[in-house]
Coordinates of C-alpha atoms and ligand atoms in Angstrom, one line a residue:
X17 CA -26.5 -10.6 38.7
X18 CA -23.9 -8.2 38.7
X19 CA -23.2 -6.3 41.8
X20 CA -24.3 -2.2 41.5
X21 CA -20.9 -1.0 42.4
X22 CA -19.5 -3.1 39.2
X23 CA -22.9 -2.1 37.4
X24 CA -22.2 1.7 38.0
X25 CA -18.8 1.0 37.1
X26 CA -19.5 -0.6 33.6
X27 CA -21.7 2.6 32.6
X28 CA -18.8 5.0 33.8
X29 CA -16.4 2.8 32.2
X30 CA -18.8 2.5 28.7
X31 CA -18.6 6.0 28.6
X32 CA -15.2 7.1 29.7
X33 CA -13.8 4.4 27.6
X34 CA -14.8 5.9 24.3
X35 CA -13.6 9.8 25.2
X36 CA -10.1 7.9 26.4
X37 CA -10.0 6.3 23.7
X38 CA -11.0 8.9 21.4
X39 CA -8.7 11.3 23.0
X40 CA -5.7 8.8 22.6
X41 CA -6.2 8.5 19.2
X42 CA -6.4 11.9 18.0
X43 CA -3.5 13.3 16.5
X44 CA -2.7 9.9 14.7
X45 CA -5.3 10.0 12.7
X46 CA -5.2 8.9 8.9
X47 CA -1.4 8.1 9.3
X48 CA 0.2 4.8 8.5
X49 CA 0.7 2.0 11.5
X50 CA 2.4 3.3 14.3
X51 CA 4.9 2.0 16.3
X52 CA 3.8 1.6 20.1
X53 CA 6.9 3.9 21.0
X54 CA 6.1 6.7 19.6
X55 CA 2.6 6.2 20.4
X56 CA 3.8 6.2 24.0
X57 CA 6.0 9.1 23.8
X58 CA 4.0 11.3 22.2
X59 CA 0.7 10.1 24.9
X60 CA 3.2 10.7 27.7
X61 CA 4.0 14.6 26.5
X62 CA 0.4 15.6 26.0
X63 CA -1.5 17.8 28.5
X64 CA -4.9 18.2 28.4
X65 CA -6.6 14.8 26.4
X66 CA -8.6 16.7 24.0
X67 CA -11.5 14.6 22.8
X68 CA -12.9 14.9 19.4
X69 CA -16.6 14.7 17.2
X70 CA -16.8 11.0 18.5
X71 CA -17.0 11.9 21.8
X72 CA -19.2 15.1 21.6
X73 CA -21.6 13.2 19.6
X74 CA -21.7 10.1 22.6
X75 CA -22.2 12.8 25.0
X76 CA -25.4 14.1 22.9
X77 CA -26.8 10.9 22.9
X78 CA -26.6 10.3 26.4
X79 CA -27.8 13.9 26.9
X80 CA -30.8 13.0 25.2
X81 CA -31.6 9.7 26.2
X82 CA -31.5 11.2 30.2
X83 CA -33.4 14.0 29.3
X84 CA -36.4 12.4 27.2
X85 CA -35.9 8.9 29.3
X86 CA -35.6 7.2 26.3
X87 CA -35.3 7.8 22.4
X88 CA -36.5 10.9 20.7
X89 CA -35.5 11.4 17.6
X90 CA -36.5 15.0 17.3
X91 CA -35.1 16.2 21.2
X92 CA -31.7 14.2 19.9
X93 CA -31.2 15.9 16.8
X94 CA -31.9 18.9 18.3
X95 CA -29.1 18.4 20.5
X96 CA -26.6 17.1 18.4
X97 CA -27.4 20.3 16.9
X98 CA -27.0 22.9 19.0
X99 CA -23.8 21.0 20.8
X100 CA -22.1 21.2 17.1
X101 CA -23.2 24.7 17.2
X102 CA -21.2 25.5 20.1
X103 CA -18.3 23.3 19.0
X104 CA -17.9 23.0 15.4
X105 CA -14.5 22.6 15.2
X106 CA -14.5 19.2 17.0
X107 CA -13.1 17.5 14.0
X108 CA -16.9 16.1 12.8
X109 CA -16.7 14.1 9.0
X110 CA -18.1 15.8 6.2
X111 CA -22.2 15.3 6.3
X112 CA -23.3 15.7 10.1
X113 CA -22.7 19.4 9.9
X114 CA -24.7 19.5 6.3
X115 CA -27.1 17.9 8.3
X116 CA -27.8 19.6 11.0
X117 CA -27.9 23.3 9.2
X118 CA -30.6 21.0 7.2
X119 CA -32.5 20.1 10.6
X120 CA -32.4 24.4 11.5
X121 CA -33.9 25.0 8.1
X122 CA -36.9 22.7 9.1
X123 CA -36.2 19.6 7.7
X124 CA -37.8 16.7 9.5
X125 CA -34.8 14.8 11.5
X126 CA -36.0 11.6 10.2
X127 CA -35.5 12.4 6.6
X128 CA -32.5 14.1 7.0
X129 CA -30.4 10.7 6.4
X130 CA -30.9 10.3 3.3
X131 CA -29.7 13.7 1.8
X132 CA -26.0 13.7 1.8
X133 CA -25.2 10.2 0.2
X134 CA -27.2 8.3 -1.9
X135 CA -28.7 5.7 0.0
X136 CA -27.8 7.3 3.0
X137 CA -24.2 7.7 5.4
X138 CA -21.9 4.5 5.8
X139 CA -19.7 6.1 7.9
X140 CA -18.7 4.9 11.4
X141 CA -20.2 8.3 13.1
X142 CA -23.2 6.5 14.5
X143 CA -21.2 3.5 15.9
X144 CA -18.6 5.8 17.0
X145 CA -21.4 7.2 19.2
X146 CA -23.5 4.6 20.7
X147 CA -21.9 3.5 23.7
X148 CA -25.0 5.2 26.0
X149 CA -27.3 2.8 24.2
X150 CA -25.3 -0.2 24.5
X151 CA -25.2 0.6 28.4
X152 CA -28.7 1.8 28.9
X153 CA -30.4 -1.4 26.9
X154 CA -27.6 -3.9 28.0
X155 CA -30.3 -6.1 29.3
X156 CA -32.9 -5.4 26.7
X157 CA -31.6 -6.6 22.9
X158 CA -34.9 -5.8 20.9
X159 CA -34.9 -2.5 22.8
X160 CA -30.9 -1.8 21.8
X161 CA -31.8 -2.9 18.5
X162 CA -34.2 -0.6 17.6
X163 CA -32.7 2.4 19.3
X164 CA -29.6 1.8 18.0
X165 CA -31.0 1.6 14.4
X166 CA -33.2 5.2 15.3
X167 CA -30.3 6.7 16.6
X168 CA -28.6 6.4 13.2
X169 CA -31.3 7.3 11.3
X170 CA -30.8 11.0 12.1
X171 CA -27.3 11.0 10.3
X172 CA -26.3 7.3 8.9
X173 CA -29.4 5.6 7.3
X174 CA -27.5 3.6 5.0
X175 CA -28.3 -0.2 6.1
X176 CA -24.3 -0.8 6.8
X177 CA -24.2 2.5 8.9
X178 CA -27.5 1.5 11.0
X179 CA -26.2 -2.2 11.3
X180 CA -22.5 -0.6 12.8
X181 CA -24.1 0.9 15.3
X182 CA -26.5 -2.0 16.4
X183 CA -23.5 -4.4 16.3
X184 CA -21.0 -1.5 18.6
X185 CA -23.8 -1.5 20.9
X186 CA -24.4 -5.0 21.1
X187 CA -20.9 -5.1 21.7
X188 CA -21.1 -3.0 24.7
X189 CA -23.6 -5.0 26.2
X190 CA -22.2 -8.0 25.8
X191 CA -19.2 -6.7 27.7
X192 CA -21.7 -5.2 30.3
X193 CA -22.6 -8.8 31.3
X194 CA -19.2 -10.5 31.6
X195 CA -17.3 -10.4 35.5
X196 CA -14.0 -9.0 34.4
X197 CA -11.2 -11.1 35.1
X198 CA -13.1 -13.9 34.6
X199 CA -11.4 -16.2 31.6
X200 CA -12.0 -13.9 28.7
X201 CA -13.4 -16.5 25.9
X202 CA -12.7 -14.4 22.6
X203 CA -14.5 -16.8 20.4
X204 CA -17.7 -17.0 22.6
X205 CA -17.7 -13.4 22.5
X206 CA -17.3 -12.8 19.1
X207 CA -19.7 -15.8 18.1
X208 CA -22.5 -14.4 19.8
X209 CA -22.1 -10.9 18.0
X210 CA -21.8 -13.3 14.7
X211 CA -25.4 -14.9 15.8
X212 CA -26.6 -10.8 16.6
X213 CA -25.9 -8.8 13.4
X214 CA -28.1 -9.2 10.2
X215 CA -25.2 -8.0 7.6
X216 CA -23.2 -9.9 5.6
X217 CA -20.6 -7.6 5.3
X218 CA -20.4 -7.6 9.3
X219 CA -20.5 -11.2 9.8
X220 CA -17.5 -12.4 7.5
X221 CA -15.3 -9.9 9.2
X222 CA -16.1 -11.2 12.2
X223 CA -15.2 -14.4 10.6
X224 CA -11.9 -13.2 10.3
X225 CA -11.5 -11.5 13.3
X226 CA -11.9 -14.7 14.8
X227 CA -9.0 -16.4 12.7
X228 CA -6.6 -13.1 13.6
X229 CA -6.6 -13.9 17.1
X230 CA -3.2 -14.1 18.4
X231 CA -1.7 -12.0 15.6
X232 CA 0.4 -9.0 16.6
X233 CA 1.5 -7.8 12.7
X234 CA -0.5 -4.2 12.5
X235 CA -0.2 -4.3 8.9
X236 CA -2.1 -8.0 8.4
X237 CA -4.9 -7.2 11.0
X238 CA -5.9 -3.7 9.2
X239 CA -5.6 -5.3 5.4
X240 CA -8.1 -7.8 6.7
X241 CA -10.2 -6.0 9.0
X242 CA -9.8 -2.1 7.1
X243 CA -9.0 0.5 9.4
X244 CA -11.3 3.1 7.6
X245 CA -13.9 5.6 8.4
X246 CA -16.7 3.2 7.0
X247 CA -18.8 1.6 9.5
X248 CA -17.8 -2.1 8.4
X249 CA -14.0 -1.1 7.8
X250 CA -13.9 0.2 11.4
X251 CA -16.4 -1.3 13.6
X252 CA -15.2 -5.4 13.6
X253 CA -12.2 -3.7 13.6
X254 CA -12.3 -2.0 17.2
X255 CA -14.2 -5.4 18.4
X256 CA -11.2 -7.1 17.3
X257 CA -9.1 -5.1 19.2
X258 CA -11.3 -5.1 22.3
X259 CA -11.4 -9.0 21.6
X260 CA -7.5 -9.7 21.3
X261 CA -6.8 -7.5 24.3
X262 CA -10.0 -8.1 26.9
X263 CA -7.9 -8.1 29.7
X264 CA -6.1 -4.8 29.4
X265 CA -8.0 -1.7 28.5
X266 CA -4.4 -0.3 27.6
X267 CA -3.5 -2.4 25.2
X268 CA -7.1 -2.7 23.4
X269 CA -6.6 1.0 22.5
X270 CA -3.4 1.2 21.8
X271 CA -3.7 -2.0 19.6
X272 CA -6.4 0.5 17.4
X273 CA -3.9 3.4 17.4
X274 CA -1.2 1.0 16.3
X275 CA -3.0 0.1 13.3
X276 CA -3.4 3.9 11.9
X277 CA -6.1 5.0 10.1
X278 CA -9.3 6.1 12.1
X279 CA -7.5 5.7 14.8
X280 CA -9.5 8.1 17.3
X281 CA -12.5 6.1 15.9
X282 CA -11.4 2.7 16.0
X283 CA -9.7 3.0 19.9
X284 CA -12.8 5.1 20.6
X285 CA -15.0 2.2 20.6
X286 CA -12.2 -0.2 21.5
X287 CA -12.2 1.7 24.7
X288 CA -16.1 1.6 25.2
X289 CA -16.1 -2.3 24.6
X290 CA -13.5 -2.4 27.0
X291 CA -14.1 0.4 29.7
X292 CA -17.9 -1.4 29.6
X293 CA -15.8 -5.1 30.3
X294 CA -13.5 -3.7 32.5
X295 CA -15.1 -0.8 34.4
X296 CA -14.0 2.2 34.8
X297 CA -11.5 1.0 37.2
X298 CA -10.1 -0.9 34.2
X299 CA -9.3 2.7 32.4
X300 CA -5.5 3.5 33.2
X301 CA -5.2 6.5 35.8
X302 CA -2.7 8.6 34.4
X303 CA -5.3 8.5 31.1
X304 CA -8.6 9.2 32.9
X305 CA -7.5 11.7 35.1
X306 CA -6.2 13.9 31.7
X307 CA -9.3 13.3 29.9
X308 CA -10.9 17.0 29.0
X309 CA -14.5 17.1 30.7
X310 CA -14.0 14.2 32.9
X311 CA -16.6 15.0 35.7
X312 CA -19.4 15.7 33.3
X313 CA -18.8 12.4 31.3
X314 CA -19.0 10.6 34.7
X315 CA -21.9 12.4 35.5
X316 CA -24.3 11.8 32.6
X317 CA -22.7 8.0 33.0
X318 CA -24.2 8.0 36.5
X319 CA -27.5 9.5 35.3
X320 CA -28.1 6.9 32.9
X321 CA -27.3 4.3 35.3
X322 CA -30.3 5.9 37.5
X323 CA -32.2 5.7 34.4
X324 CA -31.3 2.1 33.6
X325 CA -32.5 1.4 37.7
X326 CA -35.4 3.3 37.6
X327 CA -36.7 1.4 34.3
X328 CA -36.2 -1.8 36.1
X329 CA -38.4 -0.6 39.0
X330 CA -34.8 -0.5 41.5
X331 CA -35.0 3.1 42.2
X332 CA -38.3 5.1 42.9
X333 CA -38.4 8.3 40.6
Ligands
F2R3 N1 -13.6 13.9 10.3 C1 -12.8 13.1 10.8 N2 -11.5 13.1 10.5 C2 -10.9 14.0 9.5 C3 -9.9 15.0 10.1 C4 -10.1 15.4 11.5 C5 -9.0 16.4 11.8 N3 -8.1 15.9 12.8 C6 -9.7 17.7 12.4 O1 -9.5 17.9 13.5 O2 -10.4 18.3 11.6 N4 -13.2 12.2 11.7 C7 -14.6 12.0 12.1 O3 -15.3 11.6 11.0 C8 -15.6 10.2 11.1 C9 -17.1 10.0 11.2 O4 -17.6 10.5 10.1 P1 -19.2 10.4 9.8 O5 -19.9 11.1 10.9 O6 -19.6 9.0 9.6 O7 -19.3 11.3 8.5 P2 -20.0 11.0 7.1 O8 -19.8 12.2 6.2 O9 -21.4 10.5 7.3 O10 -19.2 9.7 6.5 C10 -17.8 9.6 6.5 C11 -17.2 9.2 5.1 O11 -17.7 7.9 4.8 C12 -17.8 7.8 3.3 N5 -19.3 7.5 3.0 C13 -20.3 7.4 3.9 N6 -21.4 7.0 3.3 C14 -21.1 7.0 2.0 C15 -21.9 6.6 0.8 N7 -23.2 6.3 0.9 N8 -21.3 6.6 -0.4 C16 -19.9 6.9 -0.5 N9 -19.1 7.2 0.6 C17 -19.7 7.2 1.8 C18 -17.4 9.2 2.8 O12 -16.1 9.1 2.4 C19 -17.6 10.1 4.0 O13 -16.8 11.2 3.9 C20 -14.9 9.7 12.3 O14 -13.6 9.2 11.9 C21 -14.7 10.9 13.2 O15 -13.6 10.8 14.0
MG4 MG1 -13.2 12.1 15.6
MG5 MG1 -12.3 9.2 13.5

């Protein structure tokens, strides 16, 4: 058993982690690899960290899941909805927003997947988005499972986009169960999210990310890995860099900006992995304290934590 202080931590740090690592990310976006000096420089001369669709779009899924106490598709879709509304120009990727005037037209959420791509949305914007899952179901995998995979049916209900988002969260709770500092055993970790995820696609990259450990060249780890906006070129990615780096959320997320790419993305849920390792404590200061909406990130962090006792019978409604 974990003690509440480092619980309470792991959901601030779950969620924190992604809009730090969102934040830190944006402006490098779809750029070659980076070099970690200019990375550095250009982190150290920004004000405000302005976050970007990853985080809004974690934010509405905690929203939701505190308000309704669980998964409903119809009160989540409904907020991702009218949070877009009120900031479209969050930098979202090209069908959410199709979506969700779809949703306002009357569409039913649950059928609203399938009608921008055939076969329904790859993309890695229902992984980039699930850390609240991973952190609310840590200790409950059938649970995580299934929300994860309803969570993704209202925008990504392509099988690889639904499978991302299972095996982010997974990762996330995986973390949530690990003492930080604690020997850090990369190929436990990443075995165990092998045995987890039901994809192919997934499991030979995690193959590989097992076999990159150690590396440091940018270029190799994002020609194996892909450092794309698809769910499976961007998802074993940011658990490679969480995996290489467990011991410094720093590093995790700067390893995913170095590689280019989705780079708000990738460190995004780099930083969730890590911030839900690490705790929040593990999130550097002089990043957390610039993050843009800060106190309400922490806040809905704390609420789902009182949701996650309450659930377990540890707090009285
Ligand atoms: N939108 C961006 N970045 C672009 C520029 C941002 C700029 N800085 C700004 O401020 O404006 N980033 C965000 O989008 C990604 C998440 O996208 P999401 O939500 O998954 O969108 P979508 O449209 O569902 O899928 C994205 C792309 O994936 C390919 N794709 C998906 N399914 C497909 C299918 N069945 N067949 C073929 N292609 C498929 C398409 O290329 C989609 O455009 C994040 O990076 C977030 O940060
Ligand atoms: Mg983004
Ligand atoms: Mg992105």
């Amino acid at each position: 058993m974990l003690p509440d202080d480092l619980l309470r931590s792991k959901f601030v740090g779950a969620l924190i982690g992604t809009g730090v690592g969102d934040a830190v990310g944006a402006g490098f976006e779809g750029l070659a690899p980076f070099d970690l000096q200019t990375i550095e420089t250009v982190l150290e001369e920004r004000g405000v960290f302005r976050y970007t669709d990853d985080t809004h779009m974690m934010i509405g899924v905690a929203e939701s899941l505190v308000a309704k106490e669980g998964f409903d598709g119809a009160h989540m879709t409904e907020v991702f909805t009218s949070n877009y509304e009120a900031e479209p120009w969050r930098g979202y990727g090209p069908g959410p927003p199709l979506l969700f005037r779809m949703f306002r037209r009357g569409e039913p959420w649950d059928r609203l997947g399938e009608k921008v791509y055939h076969g329904g949305s790859y993309g890695n914007g229902a992984a980039m988005r699930i850390a609240p899952v991973g952190a609310l179901y840590h200790d409950d995998i059938e649970s995580l499972r299934e929300v994860a995979y309803s969570s993704s049916q209202i925008t990504h209900s392509h099988e690889l986009g639904k499978e991302g988002a299972a095996l982010q969260a997974y990762a996330v709770a995986v973390a949530f169960g690990m003492q930080p500092g604690s020997s850090f055993d990369a190929e436990a970790f990443l075995s165990k999210l092998i045995d987890f995820v039901q994809h192919t696609a997934y499991r030979e990259k995690l193959l590989r990310a097992k076999k990159l450990m150690g590396v440091d060249d940018v270029s190799l780890i994002a020609g194996e890995l892909g450092h794309g906006v698809e769910a499976f070129n961007s998802v074993p990615t940011a658990i490679y860099c969480f995996a290489s780096r467990a011991s410094s959320f720093k590093d995790a997320v700067l390893l995913a900006v170095r590689l280019g790419g989705d780079t708000d993305t990738i460190a995004a849920m780099a930083g969730a992995i890590s911030g839900a390792y690490l705790g929040v404590e593990g999130v550097p200061e002089r990043w957390y304290s610039k993050l843009e909406n800060r106190v309400y990130i922490e806040e809905l962090a704390n609420k789902l934590y009182g949701l996650w006792l309450r659930k377990r019978g540890l707090l009285s409604p």
